[in-house]
Amino acid sequence: DGHTLALADDAAPGLYQLVLSFYDPATFEPLAAIDARTGERLPGDERKIALVQVGEAPSAPALEPPFTFGEVARLSGAFLESDSAAGRTARIHLQWDALTTPLEAYTTFVHIVDERGELVAQRDRPPLDGFAPTNTWQPGQRIVDV
C-alpha cells in the first residue's frame, strides 16, 4: 500500500515529521499501536515514522575530525551561538549525520563545564526537543539540532 502526498508549493523550507495513525473506518476511533518487540501498547494514537526535509538542510561548521556515537550517528558539525556573558543563553547547533535507524529514541546532552570540570550549564533532551526522534532517522539523513 502506498500513499502519495503533495506538499504545498509554498511550503516553507525546514524539517517536517511524517506522522501515521490507523483508525476504524466505522467509528473513526484510532487503533492502539503495539510495540512488535515487546507486545506493549505504545502511548498516544500517532506514530512519528520519518522526517522529511523540504529544501536544503542547514549546516553547522564542520568538526575535524567528525566522530561517531556507536553505529547510530556521526556528529559532523557544531556551532555555539552566544555572547558568552554570564546569565546569557548559549545556543548550540549540532549537525548529525544518521548512520542507521536505531530502534530507540536517544537523548543527547550538552554540558558546559568550568576549568575544574564542574558543571555550570546543561541541556538533556531528544534531538530538536523531540521533534526529530532518532528512531525516525534514515541512513544518510542530516539533522541540525538547535
PDB file of C-alpha atoms in Angstrom:
ATOM      1  CA  ASP A   1       0.000   0.000   0.000  1.00  0.00           C
ATOM      2  CA  GLY A   2       1.413   3.368  -0.928  1.00  0.00           C
ATOM      3  CA  HIS A   3       0.364   6.940  -0.378  1.00  0.00           C
ATOM      4  CA  THR A   4       1.247   9.934  -2.480  1.00  0.00           C
ATOM      5  CA  LEU A   5       1.387  13.179  -0.542  1.00  0.00           C
ATOM      6  CA  ALA A   6       1.781  16.529  -2.259  1.00  0.00           C
ATOM      7  CA  LEU A   7       3.427  19.342  -0.345  1.00  0.00           C
ATOM      8  CA  ALA A   8       2.090  22.823  -0.976  1.00  0.00           C
ATOM      9  CA  ASP A   9       4.133  24.844  -3.468  1.00  0.00           C
ATOM     10  CA  ASP A  10       4.675  27.470  -0.783  1.00  0.00           C
ATOM     11  CA  ALA A  11       5.762  25.012   1.943  1.00  0.00           C
ATOM     12  CA  ALA A  12       8.485  26.684   3.973  1.00  0.00           C
ATOM     13  CA  PRO A  13      11.921  25.048   3.881  1.00  0.00           C
ATOM     14  CA  GLY A  14      12.588  23.041   7.010  1.00  0.00           C
ATOM     15  CA  LEU A  15      12.267  19.710   8.737  1.00  0.00           C
ATOM     16  CA  TYR A  16       8.829  18.103   8.920  1.00  0.00           C
ATOM     17  CA  GLN A  17       7.533  14.944  10.614  1.00  0.00           C
ATOM     18  CA  LEU A  18       5.755  12.127   8.806  1.00  0.00           C
ATOM     19  CA  VAL A  19       3.067  11.022  11.266  1.00  0.00           C
ATOM     20  CA  LEU A  20       0.935   7.895  10.874  1.00  0.00           C
ATOM     21  CA  SER A  21      -2.186   6.573  12.554  1.00  0.00           C
ATOM     22  CA  PHE A  22      -4.556   3.712  11.836  1.00  0.00           C
ATOM     23  CA  TYR A  23      -8.263   4.025  12.549  1.00  0.00           C
ATOM     24  CA  ASP A  24     -11.510   2.042  12.366  1.00  0.00           C
ATOM     25  CA  PRO A  25     -13.456   3.407   9.355  1.00  0.00           C
ATOM     26  CA  ALA A  26     -16.810   2.723  11.033  1.00  0.00           C
ATOM     27  CA  THR A  27     -16.089   4.596  14.264  1.00  0.00           C
ATOM     28  CA  PHE A  28     -13.062   6.729  13.326  1.00  0.00           C
ATOM     29  CA  GLU A  29     -11.508   5.527  16.583  1.00  0.00           C
ATOM     30  CA  PRO A  30      -7.732   5.109  16.352  1.00  0.00           C
ATOM     31  CA  LEU A  31      -6.363   1.614  16.826  1.00  0.00           C
ATOM     32  CA  ALA A  32      -3.786   1.081  19.527  1.00  0.00           C
ATOM     33  CA  ALA A  33      -0.165   0.926  18.409  1.00  0.00           C
ATOM     34  CA  ILE A  34       1.590  -2.113  19.870  1.00  0.00           C
ATOM     35  CA  ASP A  35       5.374  -2.492  20.104  1.00  0.00           C
ATOM     36  CA  ALA A  36       6.056  -5.572  17.956  1.00  0.00           C
ATOM     37  CA  ARG A  37       9.132  -6.446  20.045  1.00  0.00           C
ATOM     38  CA  THR A  38       7.537  -6.305  23.490  1.00  0.00           C
ATOM     39  CA  GLY A  39       3.796  -6.588  22.843  1.00  0.00           C
ATOM     40  CA  GLU A  40       3.240  -3.464  24.956  1.00  0.00           C
ATOM     41  CA  ARG A  41       0.835  -0.717  23.961  1.00  0.00           C
ATOM     42  CA  LEU A  42       2.618   2.467  22.924  1.00  0.00           C
ATOM     43  CA  PRO A  43       1.423   5.811  24.297  1.00  0.00           C
ATOM     44  CA  GLY A  44      -0.645   8.051  22.039  1.00  0.00           C
ATOM     45  CA  ASP A  45      -2.506   7.358  18.825  1.00  0.00           C
ATOM     46  CA  GLU A  46       0.019   8.667  16.301  1.00  0.00           C
ATOM     47  CA  ARG A  47       3.479   7.392  15.419  1.00  0.00           C
ATOM     48  CA  LYS A  48       6.298   9.564  14.145  1.00  0.00           C
ATOM     49  CA  ILE A  49       7.742   7.360  11.445  1.00  0.00           C
ATOM     50  CA  ALA A  50      10.096   9.558   9.437  1.00  0.00           C
ATOM     51  CA  LEU A  51      11.428  13.042   8.898  1.00  0.00           C
ATOM     52  CA  VAL A  52      11.030  14.973   5.659  1.00  0.00           C
ATOM     53  CA  GLN A  53      13.484  17.709   4.725  1.00  0.00           C
ATOM     54  CA  VAL A  54      11.955  20.379   2.476  1.00  0.00           C
ATOM     55  CA  GLY A  55      14.630  22.413   0.761  1.00  0.00           C
ATOM     56  CA  GLU A  56      18.277  22.204   1.655  1.00  0.00           C
ATOM     57  CA  ALA A  57      19.195  21.176   5.198  1.00  0.00           C
ATOM     58  CA  PRO A  58      21.033  23.881   7.129  1.00  0.00           C
ATOM     59  CA  SER A  59      24.592  23.145   8.126  1.00  0.00           C
ATOM     60  CA  ALA A  60      26.904  23.875  11.024  1.00  0.00           C
ATOM     61  CA  PRO A  61      30.675  24.379  10.749  1.00  0.00           C
ATOM     62  CA  ALA A  62      32.392  21.031  10.260  1.00  0.00           C
ATOM     63  CA  LEU A  63      34.131  19.212  13.097  1.00  0.00           C
ATOM     64  CA  GLU A  64      37.557  17.901  12.205  1.00  0.00           C
ATOM     65  CA  PRO A  65      37.630  15.068  12.587  1.00  0.00           C
ATOM     66  CA  PRO A  66      33.935  14.207  12.927  1.00  0.00           C
ATOM     67  CA  PHE A  67      33.158  11.428  15.381  1.00  0.00           C
ATOM     68  CA  THR A  68      30.513   8.750  15.729  1.00  0.00           C
ATOM     69  CA  PHE A  69      28.318   7.574  18.569  1.00  0.00           C
ATOM     70  CA  GLY A  70      28.107   3.823  18.228  1.00  0.00           C
ATOM     71  CA  GLU A  71      26.582   2.918  14.891  1.00  0.00           C
ATOM     72  CA  VAL A  72      23.794   5.482  15.317  1.00  0.00           C
ATOM     73  CA  ALA A  73      25.117   8.858  14.194  1.00  0.00           C
ATOM     74  CA  ARG A  74      28.127  10.943  13.288  1.00  0.00           C
ATOM     75  CA  LEU A  75      28.490  14.392  14.814  1.00  0.00           C
ATOM     76  CA  SER A  76      29.886  16.226  11.803  1.00  0.00           C
ATOM     77  CA  GLY A  77      29.408  19.856  12.821  1.00  0.00           C
ATOM     78  CA  ALA A  78      28.866  22.100  15.815  1.00  0.00           C
ATOM     79  CA  PHE A  79      28.457  25.802  16.432  1.00  0.00           C
ATOM     80  CA  LEU A  80      27.975  27.826  19.623  1.00  0.00           C
ATOM     81  CA  GLU A  81      25.893  30.974  19.189  1.00  0.00           C
ATOM     82  CA  SER A  82      26.475  33.146  22.242  1.00  0.00           C
ATOM     83  CA  ASP A  83      27.850  36.413  23.508  1.00  0.00           C
ATOM     84  CA  SER A  84      29.393  34.379  26.366  1.00  0.00           C
ATOM     85  CA  ALA A  85      28.194  36.729  29.098  1.00  0.00           C
ATOM     86  CA  ALA A  86      27.144  35.314  32.480  1.00  0.00           C
ATOM     87  CA  GLY A  87      23.398  34.854  32.717  1.00  0.00           C
ATOM     88  CA  ARG A  88      23.003  34.743  28.930  1.00  0.00           C
ATOM     89  CA  THR A  89      21.696  31.860  26.855  1.00  0.00           C
ATOM     90  CA  ALA A  90      24.164  29.878  24.761  1.00  0.00           C
ATOM     91  CA  ARG A  91      22.518  28.309  21.717  1.00  0.00           C
ATOM     92  CA  ILE A  92      24.303  25.237  20.365  1.00  0.00           C
ATOM     93  CA  HIS A  93      23.813  23.858  16.842  1.00  0.00           C
ATOM     94  CA  LEU A  94      24.715  20.169  16.450  1.00  0.00           C
ATOM     95  CA  GLN A  95      24.896  18.640  12.978  1.00  0.00           C
ATOM     96  CA  TRP A  96      24.164  14.913  12.970  1.00  0.00           C
ATOM     97  CA  ASP A  97      24.524  12.524  10.038  1.00  0.00           C
ATOM     98  CA  ALA A  98      22.414   9.406  10.580  1.00  0.00           C
ATOM     99  CA  LEU A  99      24.266   6.119  10.096  1.00  0.00           C
ATOM    100  CA  THR A 100      21.337   3.795  10.863  1.00  0.00           C
ATOM    101  CA  THR A 101      17.737   3.918  12.008  1.00  0.00           C
ATOM    102  CA  PRO A 102      18.044   2.894  15.665  1.00  0.00           C
ATOM    103  CA  LEU A 103      15.241   1.098  17.468  1.00  0.00           C
ATOM    104  CA  GLU A 104      15.463   3.543  20.365  1.00  0.00           C
ATOM    105  CA  ALA A 105      14.784   7.267  20.565  1.00  0.00           C
ATOM    106  CA  TYR A 106      18.027   8.517  22.113  1.00  0.00           C
ATOM    107  CA  THR A 107      18.564  11.629  24.215  1.00  0.00           C
ATOM    108  CA  THR A 108      21.509  13.952  23.696  1.00  0.00           C
ATOM    109  CA  PHE A 109      23.119  16.004  26.395  1.00  0.00           C
ATOM    110  CA  VAL A 110      25.243  19.087  26.166  1.00  0.00           C
ATOM    111  CA  HIS A 111      27.150  20.243  29.232  1.00  0.00           C
ATOM    112  CA  ILE A 112      29.281  23.314  29.807  1.00  0.00           C
ATOM    113  CA  VAL A 113      31.965  22.699  32.412  1.00  0.00           C
ATOM    114  CA  ASP A 114      34.452  25.062  34.012  1.00  0.00           C
ATOM    115  CA  GLU A 115      38.233  24.647  34.191  1.00  0.00           C
ATOM    116  CA  ARG A 116      37.811  22.230  37.135  1.00  0.00           C
ATOM    117  CA  GLY A 117      35.392  20.097  35.124  1.00  0.00           C
ATOM    118  CA  GLU A 118      32.417  21.190  37.228  1.00  0.00           C
ATOM    119  CA  LEU A 119      29.056  21.538  35.552  1.00  0.00           C
ATOM    120  CA  VAL A 120      27.899  25.126  35.018  1.00  0.00           C
ATOM    121  CA  ALA A 121      25.091  24.543  32.470  1.00  0.00           C
ATOM    122  CA  GLN A 122      23.376  21.586  30.859  1.00  0.00           C
ATOM    123  CA  ARG A 123      20.608  20.597  28.498  1.00  0.00           C
ATOM    124  CA  ASP A 124      19.499  16.970  28.152  1.00  0.00           C
ATOM    125  CA  ARG A 125      16.805  16.318  25.559  1.00  0.00           C
ATOM    126  CA  PRO A 126      15.918  14.355  22.438  1.00  0.00           C
ATOM    127  CA  PRO A 127      17.037  15.986  19.175  1.00  0.00           C
ATOM    128  CA  LEU A 128      15.040  19.140  18.345  1.00  0.00           C
ATOM    129  CA  ASP A 129      13.125  18.817  21.645  1.00  0.00           C
ATOM    130  CA  GLY A 130      11.604  15.518  20.498  1.00  0.00           C
ATOM    131  CA  PHE A 131      10.569  16.752  17.042  1.00  0.00           C
ATOM    132  CA  ALA A 132      13.245  14.572  15.397  1.00  0.00           C
ATOM    133  CA  PRO A 133      13.485  11.344  17.436  1.00  0.00           C
ATOM    134  CA  THR A 134      16.478   9.227  16.446  1.00  0.00           C
ATOM    135  CA  ASN A 135      14.291   6.202  15.698  1.00  0.00           C
ATOM    136  CA  THR A 136      12.872   8.132  12.704  1.00  0.00           C
ATOM    137  CA  TRP A 137      16.283   8.985  11.222  1.00  0.00           C
ATOM    138  CA  GLN A 138      17.198   7.398   7.901  1.00  0.00           C
ATOM    139  CA  PRO A 139      20.785   6.455   6.988  1.00  0.00           C
ATOM    140  CA  GLY A 140      22.475   9.382   5.258  1.00  0.00           C
ATOM    141  CA  GLN A 141      19.978  11.933   6.568  1.00  0.00           C
ATOM    142  CA  ARG A 142      21.388  15.147   8.064  1.00  0.00           C
ATOM    143  CA  ILE A 143      19.728  16.625  11.162  1.00  0.00           C
ATOM    144  CA  VAL A 144      20.747  20.030  12.509  1.00  0.00           C
ATOM    145  CA  ASP A 145      19.695  20.127  16.147  1.00  0.00           C
ATOM    146  CA  VAL A 146      19.290  23.657  17.500  1.00  0.00           C
TER     147      VAL A 146
END
